[in-house]
Tab-separated table of C-alpha atoms and ligand atoms in Angstrom:
chain	number	residue	atom	x	y	z
A	1	UNK	CA	0.000	0.000	0.000
A	2	UNK	CA	1.463	3.386	-0.891
A	3	UNK	CA	1.811	5.911	1.875
A	4	UNK	CA	-0.228	9.057	1.308
A	5	UNK	CA	1.852	11.972	0.182
A	6	UNK	CA	3.670	13.529	3.127
A	7	UNK	CA	3.304	17.176	4.133
A	8	UNK	CA	6.939	17.625	3.149
A	9	UNK	CA	6.302	16.346	-0.373
A	10	UNK	CA	3.309	18.651	-0.717
A	11	UNK	CA	5.222	21.654	0.639
A	12	UNK	CA	8.079	20.940	-1.707
A	13	UNK	CA	5.695	20.853	-4.683
A	14	UNK	CA	4.082	24.137	-3.575
A	15	UNK	CA	7.501	25.775	-3.253
A	16	UNK	CA	8.726	24.450	-6.574
A	17	UNK	CA	5.654	25.058	-8.740
A	18	UNK	CA	3.785	27.777	-6.851
A	19	UNK	CA	0.123	27.796	-5.879
A	20	UNK	CA	-2.683	27.171	-6.501
A	21	UNK	CA	-1.508	23.736	-7.569
A	22	UNK	CA	-3.105	20.379	-8.196
A	23	UNK	CA	-0.954	17.468	-7.031
A	24	UNK	CA	-1.781	13.852	-7.946
A	25	UNK	CA	-0.271	10.772	-6.361
A	26	UNK	CA	-0.009	8.087	-9.034
A	27	UNK	CA	0.391	5.094	-6.741
A	28	UNK	CA	-2.856	5.940	-4.952
A	29	UNK	CA	-4.696	5.492	-8.254
A	30	UNK	CA	-3.114	2.088	-8.676
A	31	UNK	CA	-4.007	1.111	-5.102
A	32	UNK	CA	-7.653	1.916	-5.771
A	33	UNK	CA	-7.622	0.045	-9.082
A	34	UNK	CA	-6.128	-3.019	-7.466
A	35	UNK	CA	-8.842	-2.993	-4.810
A	36	UNK	CA	-11.378	-3.258	-7.609
A	37	UNK	CA	-9.608	-5.917	-9.652
A	38	UNK	CA	-8.921	-8.031	-6.565
A	39	UNK	CA	-12.505	-7.768	-5.319
A	40	UNK	CA	-13.985	-8.586	-8.715
A	41	UNK	CA	-11.587	-11.387	-9.656
A	42	UNK	CA	-14.507	-13.731	-8.876
A	43	UNK	CA	-16.389	-12.421	-11.925
A	44	UNK	CA	-15.606	-11.623	-15.556
A	45	UNK	CA	-15.319	-7.854	-15.075
A	46	UNK	CA	-13.886	-4.891	-16.945
A	47	UNK	CA	-13.291	-1.436	-15.508
A	48	UNK	CA	-13.551	1.683	-17.628
A	49	UNK	CA	-12.090	4.743	-15.890
A	50	UNK	CA	-14.681	7.552	-16.106
A	51	UNK	CA	-12.298	10.070	-17.567
A	52	UNK	CA	-14.653	13.005	-16.973
A	53	UNK	CA	-13.281	12.982	-13.415
A	54	UNK	CA	-9.807	13.993	-14.595
A	55	UNK	CA	-8.651	13.969	-18.198
A	56	UNK	CA	-5.029	15.031	-17.948
A	57	UNK	CA	-3.359	12.979	-20.664
A	58	UNK	CA	-0.716	11.689	-18.250
A	59	UNK	CA	-3.397	10.400	-15.918
A	60	UNK	CA	-5.103	8.705	-18.872
A	61	UNK	CA	-1.832	7.041	-19.847
A	62	UNK	CA	-1.120	5.993	-16.274
A	63	UNK	CA	-4.576	4.444	-16.029
A	64	UNK	CA	-4.060	2.689	-19.367
A	65	UNK	CA	-0.734	1.268	-18.247
A	66	UNK	CA	-2.421	-0.161	-15.143
A	67	UNK	CA	-4.575	-2.220	-17.521
A	68	UNK	CA	-7.746	-0.215	-17.045
A	69	UNK	CA	-9.990	0.798	-19.956
A	70	UNK	CA	-11.661	4.192	-20.302
A	71	UNK	CA	-15.191	5.635	-20.260
A	72	UNK	CA	-15.939	8.867	-22.098
A	73	UNK	CA	-18.839	11.274	-21.968
A	74	UNK	CA	-18.102	13.337	-25.056
A	75	UNK	CA	-16.496	12.820	-28.432
A	76	UNK	CA	-13.617	14.990	-27.268
A	77	UNK	CA	-12.983	12.655	-24.354
A	78	UNK	CA	-12.993	9.814	-26.888
A	79	UNK	CA	-10.389	11.703	-28.915
A	80	UNK	CA	-8.296	12.359	-25.805
A	81	UNK	CA	-8.440	8.661	-24.949
A	82	UNK	CA	-7.316	7.738	-28.465
A	83	UNK	CA	-4.566	10.342	-28.204
A	84	UNK	CA	-3.494	8.795	-24.902
A	85	UNK	CA	-3.030	5.493	-26.733
A	86	UNK	CA	-6.158	3.515	-25.829
A	87	UNK	CA	-7.350	1.154	-28.559
A	88	UNK	CA	-10.923	1.850	-29.719
A	89	UNK	CA	-12.060	-1.410	-28.128
A	90	UNK	CA	-10.777	-0.164	-24.767
A	91	UNK	CA	-12.957	2.933	-25.004
A	92	UNK	CA	-16.571	3.221	-23.984
A	93	UNK	CA	-18.619	6.230	-24.969
A	94	UNK	CA	-21.713	6.774	-22.847
A	95	UNK	CA	-23.395	9.720	-24.458
A	96	UNK	CA	-26.290	11.766	-23.164
A	97	UNK	CA	-28.346	14.442	-24.828
A	98	UNK	CA	-26.144	14.654	-27.905
A	99	UNK	CA	-26.788	15.136	-31.606
A	100	UNK	CA	-26.776	11.941	-33.642
A	101	UNK	CA	-23.860	13.290	-35.676
A	102	UNK	CA	-21.640	12.886	-32.592
A	103	UNK	CA	-22.646	9.229	-32.331
A	104	UNK	CA	-21.807	8.789	-36.012
A	105	UNK	CA	-18.407	10.282	-35.323
A	106	UNK	CA	-17.915	7.825	-32.468
A	107	UNK	CA	-18.856	4.926	-34.761
A	108	UNK	CA	-16.110	5.987	-37.142
A	109	UNK	CA	-13.571	5.570	-34.347
A	110	UNK	CA	-14.859	2.071	-33.523
A	111	UNK	CA	-15.438	2.573	-29.789
A	112	UNK	CA	-18.161	0.932	-27.681
A	113	UNK	CA	-21.235	3.116	-27.513
A	114	UNK	CA	-24.113	3.340	-25.037
A	115	UNK	CA	-27.152	5.245	-26.284
A	116	UNK	CA	-29.475	7.045	-23.906
A	117	UNK	CA	-32.516	8.111	-25.915
A	118	UNK	CA	-35.133	6.396	-28.056
A	119	UNK	CA	-34.611	9.024	-30.703
A	120	UNK	CA	-30.890	8.300	-31.126
A	121	UNK	CA	-31.477	4.564	-30.783
A	122	UNK	CA	-33.865	4.661	-33.703
A	123	UNK	CA	-31.496	6.759	-35.818
A	124	UNK	CA	-28.691	4.368	-34.934
A	125	UNK	CA	-30.770	1.373	-35.949
A	126	UNK	CA	-31.806	2.941	-39.227
A	127	UNK	CA	-28.231	3.798	-40.145
A	128	UNK	CA	-26.258	0.850	-38.787
A	129	UNK	CA	-28.845	-1.897	-38.292
A	130	UNK	CA	-27.184	-5.066	-37.042
A	131	UNK	CA	-23.700	-4.077	-38.136
A	132	UNK	CA	-22.523	-2.211	-35.021
A	133	UNK	CA	-23.168	-3.731	-31.572
A	134	UNK	CA	-24.467	-1.102	-29.188
A	135	UNK	CA	-25.548	-0.581	-25.594
A	136	UNK	CA	-28.713	0.956	-24.232
A	137	UNK	CA	-28.637	3.155	-21.167
A	138	UNK	CA	-31.665	2.337	-19.070
A	139	UNK	CA	-33.127	4.634	-16.442
A	140	UNK	CA	-33.989	2.125	-13.720
A	141	UNK	CA	-36.037	4.608	-11.653
A	142	UNK	CA	-33.837	4.130	-8.595
A	143	UNK	CA	-32.921	7.052	-6.346
A	144	UNK	CA	-29.236	6.906	-5.407
A	145	UNK	CA	-26.190	9.095	-4.956
A	146	UNK	CA	-24.785	11.650	-2.556
A	147	UNK	CA	-27.103	14.499	-3.562
A	148	UNK	CA	-29.784	15.268	-6.133
A	149	UNK	CA	-27.395	16.948	-8.565
A	150	UNK	CA	-25.425	13.735	-8.929
A	151	UNK	CA	-28.395	11.323	-8.812
A	152	UNK	CA	-29.020	10.062	-12.311
A	153	UNK	CA	-31.211	6.962	-12.148
A	154	UNK	CA	-34.395	8.249	-10.500
A	155	UNK	CA	-37.789	8.611	-12.110
A	156	UNK	CA	-37.442	12.296	-12.993
A	157	UNK	CA	-33.860	12.085	-14.226
A	158	UNK	CA	-32.947	13.081	-17.782
A	159	UNK	CA	-30.555	10.140	-18.118
A	160	UNK	CA	-31.296	6.915	-19.947
A	161	UNK	CA	-34.426	5.453	-21.440
A	162	UNK	CA	-37.034	4.852	-18.724
A	163	UNK	CA	-37.356	1.160	-18.007
A	164	UNK	CA	-41.115	1.424	-18.402
A	165	UNK	CA	-40.572	2.209	-22.103
A	166	UNK	CA	-39.333	-1.319	-22.703
A	167	UNK	CA	-42.019	-2.076	-25.253
A	168	UNK	CA	-41.020	0.896	-27.396
A	169	UNK	CA	-37.335	-0.048	-27.103
A	170	UNK	CA	-38.216	-3.554	-28.298
A	171	UNK	CA	-40.204	-2.161	-31.224
A	172	UNK	CA	-37.258	-0.008	-32.310
A	173	UNK	CA	-34.793	-2.879	-31.936
A	174	UNK	CA	-37.014	-5.186	-33.959
A	175	UNK	CA	-37.878	-2.685	-36.666
A	176	UNK	CA	-34.251	-1.693	-37.270
A	177	UNK	CA	-32.581	-5.039	-36.480
A	178	UNK	CA	-30.307	-3.558	-33.817
A	179	UNK	CA	-27.590	-5.662	-32.185
A	180	UNK	CA	-28.020	-4.877	-28.488
A	181	UNK	CA	-24.879	-6.070	-26.771
A	182	UNK	CA	-24.996	-4.046	-23.552
A	183	UNK	CA	-27.537	-2.916	-21.021
A	184	UNK	CA	-26.232	0.002	-19.018
A	185	UNK	CA	-27.256	1.897	-15.914
A	186	UNK	CA	-25.529	4.602	-13.902
A	187	UNK	CA	-27.650	5.651	-10.963
A	188	UNK	CA	-25.438	8.338	-9.432
A	189	UNK	CA	-22.189	9.274	-7.757
A	190	UNK	CA	-21.139	8.812	-4.106
A	191	UNK	CA	-23.069	5.565	-3.610
A	192	UNK	CA	-22.005	3.714	-0.489
A	193	UNK	CA	-24.827	1.216	-0.252
A	194	UNK	CA	-23.978	-1.875	-2.288
A	195	UNK	CA	-27.669	-2.806	-2.445
A	196	UNK	CA	-28.184	0.052	-4.915
A	197	UNK	CA	-26.048	-1.770	-7.479
A	198	UNK	CA	-27.806	-5.050	-6.757
A	199	UNK	CA	-31.215	-3.395	-7.159
A	200	UNK	CA	-30.070	-1.896	-10.449
A	201	UNK	CA	-28.941	-5.313	-11.635
A	202	UNK	CA	-32.272	-6.788	-10.750
A	203	UNK	CA	-33.982	-4.202	-12.924
A	204	UNK	CA	-31.663	-5.171	-15.780
A	205	UNK	CA	-32.244	-8.878	-15.190
A	206	UNK	CA	-35.918	-8.373	-15.961
A	207	UNK	CA	-34.865	-7.027	-19.353
A	208	UNK	CA	-32.338	-9.717	-20.285
A	209	UNK	CA	-34.819	-12.121	-21.897
A	210	UNK	CA	-35.835	-9.392	-24.335
A	211	UNK	CA	-32.321	-8.977	-25.764
A	212	UNK	CA	-31.041	-12.382	-26.873
A	213	UNK	CA	-27.691	-11.085	-28.165
A	214	UNK	CA	-26.786	-9.437	-24.878
A	215	UNK	CA	-23.212	-9.967	-23.687
A	216	UNK	CA	-22.526	-7.151	-21.227
A	217	UNK	CA	-24.160	-5.786	-18.085
A	218	UNK	CA	-22.733	-2.322	-17.414
A	219	UNK	CA	-23.475	-0.982	-13.938
A	220	UNK	CA	-21.794	2.412	-14.433
A	221	UNK	CA	-19.715	4.167	-11.801
A	222	UNK	CA	-20.572	5.894	-8.570
A	223	UNK	CA	-18.552	4.137	-5.860
A	224	UNK	CA	-18.178	6.299	-2.795
A	225	UNK	CA	-14.860	7.478	-1.422
A	226	UNK	CA	-14.257	8.925	2.048
A	227	UNK	CA	-14.345	12.722	2.067
A	228	UNK	CA	-14.834	13.285	5.793
A	229	UNK	CA	-12.140	11.701	8.001
A	230	UNK	CA	-13.500	8.409	9.325
A	231	UNK	CA	-15.971	7.948	6.464
A	232	UNK	CA	-15.879	4.636	4.626
A	233	UNK	CA	-15.695	3.966	0.918
A	234	UNK	CA	-18.014	1.552	-0.881
A	235	UNK	CA	-17.107	-1.944	0.264
A	236	UNK	CA	-16.168	-3.238	-3.170
A	237	UNK	CA	-15.381	-6.719	-1.867
A	238	UNK	CA	-18.872	-7.039	-0.435
A	239	UNK	CA	-20.275	-5.579	-3.635
A	240	UNK	CA	-18.477	-8.184	-5.741
A	241	UNK	CA	-19.775	-10.979	-3.502
A	242	UNK	CA	-23.342	-9.672	-3.649
A	243	UNK	CA	-23.223	-9.269	-7.397
A	244	UNK	CA	-21.856	-12.763	-7.824
A	245	UNK	CA	-24.641	-14.119	-5.601
A	246	UNK	CA	-27.222	-12.216	-7.611
A	247	UNK	CA	-25.823	-13.621	-10.854
A	248	UNK	CA	-25.597	-17.134	-9.426
A	249	UNK	CA	-29.133	-17.087	-8.089
A	250	UNK	CA	-30.886	-15.516	-11.020
A	251	UNK	CA	-32.491	-17.891	-13.484
A	252	UNK	CA	-32.137	-15.611	-16.543
A	253	UNK	CA	-28.434	-15.140	-16.029
A	254	UNK	CA	-27.901	-18.812	-15.433
A	255	UNK	CA	-27.609	-20.149	-18.939
A	256	UNK	CA	-25.412	-17.392	-20.298
A	257	UNK	CA	-22.230	-15.782	-19.054
A	258	UNK	CA	-22.353	-12.014	-19.091
A	259	UNK	CA	-19.386	-9.724	-18.774
A	260	UNK	CA	-19.756	-7.089	-16.104
A	261	UNK	CA	-18.572	-3.547	-16.738
A	262	UNK	CA	-18.038	-0.673	-14.317
A	263	UNK	CA	-17.094	2.958	-14.919
A	264	UNK	CA	-15.406	4.242	-11.759
A	265	UNK	CA	-14.300	7.876	-11.680
A	266	UNK	CA	-14.073	9.126	-8.101
A	267	UNK	CA	-13.035	5.737	-6.759
A	268	UNK	CA	-9.884	5.821	-8.853
A	269	UNK	CA	-8.816	9.454	-8.718
A	270	UNK	CA	-10.529	11.381	-5.915
A	271	UNK	CA	-8.118	10.617	-3.093
A	272	UNK	CA	-4.995	10.805	-5.229
A	273	UNK	CA	-5.448	14.557	-5.628
A	274	UNK	CA	-4.738	17.618	-3.483
A	275	UNK	CA	-5.360	21.255	-4.244
A	276	UNK	CA	-2.584	23.272	-2.624
A	277	UNK	CA	-3.237	26.933	-1.960
A	278	UNK	CA	-1.532	29.708	-0.045
A	279	UNK	CA	-3.237	31.791	2.598
A	280	UNK	CA	-3.419	35.380	1.386
A	281	UNK	CA	-5.391	37.106	4.161
A	282	UNK	CA	-6.448	36.220	7.703
A	283	UNK	CA	-9.437	38.384	8.626
A	284	UNK	CA	-10.758	38.297	12.190
A	285	UNK	CA	-14.318	39.623	12.113
A	286	UNK	CA	-15.120	38.718	15.722
A	287	UNK	CA	-17.427	35.740	15.492
A	288	UNK	CA	-15.766	34.424	12.334
A	289	UNK	CA	-12.107	34.273	11.418
A	290	UNK	CA	-11.767	34.059	7.643
A	291	UNK	CA	-8.684	32.620	6.021
A	292	UNK	CA	-8.638	33.589	2.351
A	293	UNK	CA	-6.572	31.528	-0.074
A	294	UNK	CA	-5.203	32.173	-3.557
A	295	UNK	CA	-7.854	29.955	-5.119
A	296	UNK	CA	-11.634	29.860	-5.273
A	297	UNK	CA	-14.690	28.109	-6.625
A	298	UNK	CA	-13.137	28.601	-10.046
A	299	UNK	CA	-10.575	25.941	-9.136
A	300	UNK	CA	-12.628	23.575	-6.997
A	301	UNK	CA	-16.346	24.030	-7.308
A	302	UNK	CA	-17.482	21.003	-5.311
A	303	UNK	CA	-17.974	22.737	-1.921
A	304	UNK	CA	-20.192	25.444	-3.414
A	305	UNK	CA	-21.892	23.263	-6.020
A	306	UNK	CA	-22.695	20.220	-3.886
A	307	UNK	CA	-22.038	21.445	-0.330
A	308	UNK	CA	-19.265	18.874	-0.480
A	309	UNK	CA	-16.954	18.421	2.489
A	310	UNK	CA	-13.264	18.512	1.611
A	311	UNK	CA	-10.775	17.855	4.359
A	312	UNK	CA	-8.238	20.689	4.722
A	313	UNK	CA	-4.850	20.651	6.443
A	314	UNK	CA	-2.477	23.457	7.285
A	315	UNK	CA	0.669	21.794	6.025
A	316	UNK	CA	2.819	24.784	7.033
A	317	UNK	CA	1.938	24.549	10.706
A	318	UNK	CA	1.024	20.936	11.485
A	319	UNK	CA	1.589	21.278	15.214
A	320	UNK	CA	-0.024	24.708	15.617
A	321	UNK	CA	-2.829	25.271	18.093
A	322	UNK	CA	-6.281	24.207	16.825
A	323	UNK	CA	-8.466	27.205	15.981
A	324	UNK	CA	-11.696	27.630	14.089
A	325	UNK	CA	-11.662	29.193	10.623
A	326	UNK	CA	-13.846	29.719	7.622
A	327	UNK	CA	-11.737	29.091	4.535
A	328	UNK	CA	-12.708	31.207	1.551
A	329	UNK	CA	-11.336	32.004	-1.879
A	330	UNK	CA	-10.624	35.179	-3.810
A	331	UNK	CA	-13.636	35.119	-6.113
A	332	UNK	CA	-16.133	37.979	-6.106
A	333	UNK	CA	-18.970	35.881	-4.787
A	334	UNK	CA	-19.230	33.608	-1.814
A	335	UNK	CA	-16.773	30.789	-2.327
A	336	UNK	CA	-16.438	28.977	0.939
A	337	UNK	CA	-14.250	25.895	0.976
A	338	UNK	CA	-15.039	25.100	4.612
A	339	UNK	CA	-17.072	26.863	7.304
A	340	UNK	CA	-16.228	26.799	11.022
A	341	UNK	CA	-13.450	24.281	10.509
A	342	UNK	CA	-10.887	23.437	13.168
A	343	UNK	CA	-7.384	23.743	11.758
A	344	UNK	CA	-3.885	24.227	13.098
A	345	UNK	CA	-3.326	27.943	13.550
A	346	UNK	CA	-3.246	29.713	10.187
A	347	UNK	CA	-0.854	32.544	9.417
A	348	UNK	CA	-0.791	34.555	6.216
A	349	UNK	CA	1.573	32.780	3.813
A	350	UNK	CA	0.790	29.277	5.128
A	351	UNK	CA	0.041	26.527	2.643
A	352	UNK	CA	-3.209	24.591	2.926
A	353	UNK	CA	-3.806	21.178	1.357
A	354	UNK	CA	-7.367	20.474	0.269
A	355	UNK	CA	-7.953	16.739	0.016
A	356	UNK	CA	-9.989	14.627	-2.440
A	357	UNK	CA	-9.328	17.105	-5.202
A	358	UNK	CA	-8.402	14.562	-7.880
A	359	UNK	CA	-11.911	13.874	-9.167
A	360	UNK	CA	-13.969	16.725	-10.603
A	361	UNK	CA	-11.457	19.279	-9.292
A	362	UNK	CA	-9.298	20.606	-12.088
A	363	UNK	CA	-11.761	19.093	-14.529
A	364	UNK	CA	-14.502	21.497	-13.456
A	365	UNK	CA	-12.185	24.491	-13.113
A	366	UNK	CA	-12.745	27.704	-15.032
A	367	UNK	CA	-11.185	31.101	-15.637
A	368	UNK	CA	-13.933	32.940	-13.743
A	369	UNK	CA	-12.756	36.397	-12.621
A	370	UNK	CA	-10.032	36.027	-15.260
A	371	UNK	CA	-7.968	33.985	-12.868
A	372	UNK	CA	-5.498	31.485	-14.247
A	373	UNK	CA	-6.266	27.794	-14.019
A	374	UNK	CA	-3.780	26.062	-11.717
A	375	UNK	CA	-0.831	23.942	-12.776
A	376	UNK	CA	-1.006	20.177	-12.258
A	377	UNK	CA	1.783	17.920	-11.073
A	378	UNK	CA	1.965	14.183	-10.679
A	379	UNK	CA	4.108	12.436	-8.099
A	380	UNK	CA	5.089	8.968	-9.290
A	381	UNK	CA	7.780	6.684	-7.823
A	382	UNK	CA	8.789	9.582	-5.584
A	383	UNK	CA	9.467	11.931	-8.525
A	384	UNK	CA	7.439	15.047	-9.207
A	385	UNK	CA	6.439	15.828	-12.783
A	386	UNK	CA	4.755	18.949	-14.104
A	387	UNK	CA	1.851	17.635	-16.212
A	388	UNK	CA	0.121	20.934	-17.006
A	389	UNK	CA	1.599	24.369	-16.842
A	390	UNK	CA	-0.297	27.109	-15.067
A	391	UNK	CA	-2.322	29.340	-17.368
A	392	UNK	CA	-0.549	32.490	-18.345
A	393	UNK	CA	-1.644	35.881	-19.546
A	394	UNK	CA	-1.920	34.831	-23.205
A	395	UNK	CA	-4.360	32.020	-22.283
A	396	UNK	CA	-6.928	34.615	-21.268
A	397	UNK	CA	-6.880	36.172	-24.708
A	398	UNK	CA	-6.104	33.090	-26.795
A	399	UNK	CA	-9.527	32.415	-28.274
A	400	UNK	CA	-10.859	35.926	-28.152
A	401	UNK	CA	-11.349	37.603	-31.494
A	402	UNK	CA	-10.390	41.244	-31.100
A	403	UNK	CA	-12.869	42.723	-33.586
A	404	UNK	CA	-13.409	46.112	-31.969
B	1	LLP	N1	-20.485	6.632	-15.688
B	1	LLP	C1	-21.353	7.596	-16.048
B	1	LLP	C2	-22.278	7.338	-17.149
B	1	LLP	C3	-21.354	8.818	-15.367
B	1	LLP	O1	-22.215	9.765	-15.719
B	1	LLP	C4	-20.435	9.045	-14.319
B	1	LLP	C5	-20.399	10.315	-13.606
B	1	LLP	C6	-19.537	8.013	-13.989
B	1	LLP	C7	-19.591	6.819	-14.695
B	1	LLP	C8	-18.509	8.154	-12.906
B	1	LLP	O2	-19.065	8.384	-11.649
B	1	LLP	P1	-18.120	8.377	-10.337
B	1	LLP	O3	-17.547	6.988	-10.238
B	1	LLP	O4	-17.069	9.376	-10.542
B	1	LLP	O5	-19.025	8.714	-9.207
B	1	LLP	N2	-19.115	16.362	-10.519
B	1	LLP	C9	-19.766	15.490	-9.558
B	1	LLP	C10	-19.883	14.078	-10.045
B	1	LLP	C11	-20.615	13.988	-11.362
B	1	LLP	C12	-20.652	12.587	-11.884
B	1	LLP	C13	-21.122	12.581	-13.294
B	1	LLP	N3	-21.167	11.286	-13.864
B	1	LLP	C14	-18.989	15.543	-8.248
B	1	LLP	O6	-17.962	16.218	-8.189
B	1	LLP	O7	-19.416	14.951	-7.258
């Protein structure tokens, strides 16, 4: 098991590359991947890293070298995955709400495709008929996930084709002679309860008899990782056992061996990442002491977007007296990273490490307030590599057309 990055390693990176800075610990990604492959060795399983969590090309290549495949949510992610060196057959494209032309583009690359609307399914059938095996994303009408914004399988969600539209799906498949190879669900993110995956499978099991050419059951991503100290991640060993039991006990799955696919994002890359920032201002307002850092919701939106808890450490003063702070950014609207949080005493100039910043951290960053996006570094085998330079002045003007 790799040790987590030490405060010294983080401080060294902050000193060398400046802040705000994203730091990723490669071996942590591998540790998480191995937990999955070990747990699921009892079943024929493939893992597709949900690259939307973090698409830095070096991370994609690291994940590929571990033996993991890749899940994409846009044609550009597909292109990044190809650029990173994945073979088309190692790439899964789970589209949602897109124009059919983007699906056609994906077909040209030869990747696996999951379709999430009747409209695109019908177009796909009319154009490709039986020639291109495809998956259907089903909305199982299951409520799951850490909060409503990241719940995707419930009965008012935009994602997937509602399971109660099975008859129409069958009509389309029959009329256009589609080759349905995969049934897919993804019910949300931050799912700790393994029963959610089992319930989703049971919904899919009801559908299996209707798709005789089916080879793959794809249960999506969504495994929980600990954000708050002491929290537990999804017990993937228990999950594998339960899924195996469900397969073993289900009559429709009995006479055919299905391959199981998962699309983990957070589970692989959340804990590997830290956002390092420097304290710019300590402001004592009486009841609240604010510590402002040289970052903001433009660099890590999760606290403001999902009320997400991110653990924060003062790596410059690890033995300082515990005091209560509200950690904020430098953006011109409320951008609280943590409210009323106990931390070792903070002085202006101290470096803070914000944990669990690997997944949906840099990836959701923006240039709001015309701030630069941070640099990214990767620590692998004890060496630190710059894997994205910090934005610079020209990046702010790069795509602007100066007409007036
Ligand atoms: N598969 C599909 C089809 C997905 O839509 C997603 C995530 C995943 C896999 C990976 O889910 P994960 O294993 O990372 O939970 N920005 C939010 C999370 C949005 C997830 C979107 N879809 C956050 O920061 O919590």
